[in-house]
């Protein structure tokens, strides 16, 4: 279980200013060019479907000066099937959220619920309807079970914050994330193009048929991109007033970021991708979130993301209508 990850939080920090990688070798640049070509082709697909799975573990442990600790842990598992008819889409998401707060061995709280969210983006407008199963009365109220146009304010229902519906809006809906790690769209940075400075290394893992999922048996070229944590986190924390403190805390020997893609061995097109992110570190609570913490207190934070996407039904008919 990912809760065990909290046991490996101790790590040696390295200098952010000196965290640099050597230039990519020509053969690595060629592999990166193959991925960029596949991304370019993907942007020209008119119709296709994606099957996406995200598993997130997130933990915070606050230690105050006189020794008491307070721990919050979340595990979020989401699966979604999305039909794309560029630029329109229709998606059905199932999100399982479990959150535990430990104030002391005798005092704990637990929220465990499932969200079912259906969303459609048609003609630049975003519509959604949602249902929640489980959870306590302490959770924010759900909207009525009906189609609602949320284009102008996709964050208006706090009960749906875990679904990050703002990521489906075409227009720039940028806003400072409430949580510097949990609310970052790491997968979104790689969705359209990858910047050269984000890459620490590239290697071919294998050339053999995919052995799991809906594309089992399809011959593929598996390429792994080791990402540059300093570059990625610098992008993620851009504009945050506590950016330097966040980089100093989370760019360390424990961080690990990799993006693996499976390209069709014949056409070079995207078949499957996996993104793995592990970030952890210790910092002053006031440098992480707004608020006041007792002097001398410390916050341990861990964030782990496993993101996987299958690209299927490319070119097959898709009809997406306003609900």
Short mmCIF file of N, CA and C in Angstrom, two decimals, residues 1-10 57 278 280 302 304:
data_model
loop_
_atom_site.label_atom_id
_atom_site.label_comp_id
_atom_site.label_asym_id
_atom_site.label_seq_id
_atom_site.Cartn_x
_atom_site.Cartn_y
_atom_site.Cartn_z
N UNK A 1 0.85 -1.20 0.00
CA UNK A 1 0.00 0.00 0.00
C UNK A 1 0.88 1.23 0.00
N UNK A 2 0.36 2.28 -0.62
CA UNK A 2 1.17 3.47 -0.78
C UNK A 2 1.43 4.18 0.53
N UNK A 3 0.68 3.83 1.59
CA UNK A 3 0.95 4.46 2.87
C UNK A 3 2.38 4.18 3.32
N UNK A 4 2.94 3.06 2.86
CA UNK A 4 4.30 2.71 3.25
C UNK A 4 5.31 3.70 2.70
N UNK A 5 4.91 4.46 1.67
CA UNK A 5 5.83 5.44 1.09
C UNK A 5 6.24 6.48 2.11
N UNK A 6 5.42 6.70 3.13
CA UNK A 6 5.76 7.70 4.14
C UNK A 6 7.02 7.32 4.92
N UNK A 7 7.35 6.03 4.89
CA UNK A 7 8.52 5.58 5.64
C UNK A 7 9.83 5.96 4.97
N UNK A 8 9.76 6.42 3.70
CA UNK A 8 11.00 6.72 2.99
C UNK A 8 11.16 8.22 2.75
N UNK A 9 10.57 9.01 3.60
CA UNK A 9 10.61 10.45 3.39
C UNK A 9 11.98 11.06 3.62
N UNK A 10 12.80 10.43 4.46
CA UNK A 10 14.10 11.01 4.74
C UNK A 10 14.97 10.97 3.49
N UNK A 57 -1.57 8.97 -4.66
CA UNK A 57 -1.44 8.93 -3.21
C UNK A 57 -0.85 10.26 -2.76
N UNK A 278 6.93 10.86 -8.53
CA UNK A 278 7.09 10.73 -7.09
C UNK A 278 7.83 11.96 -6.59
N UNK A 280 8.58 14.18 -2.90
CA UNK A 280 8.45 14.21 -1.45
C UNK A 280 9.52 15.11 -0.86
N UNK A 302 4.25 13.99 0.67
CA UNK A 302 4.56 13.02 -0.37
C UNK A 302 3.42 13.02 -1.39
N UNK A 304 2.40 10.95 -5.08
CA UNK A 304 2.75 9.90 -6.04
C UNK A 304 1.61 9.76 -7.05
#
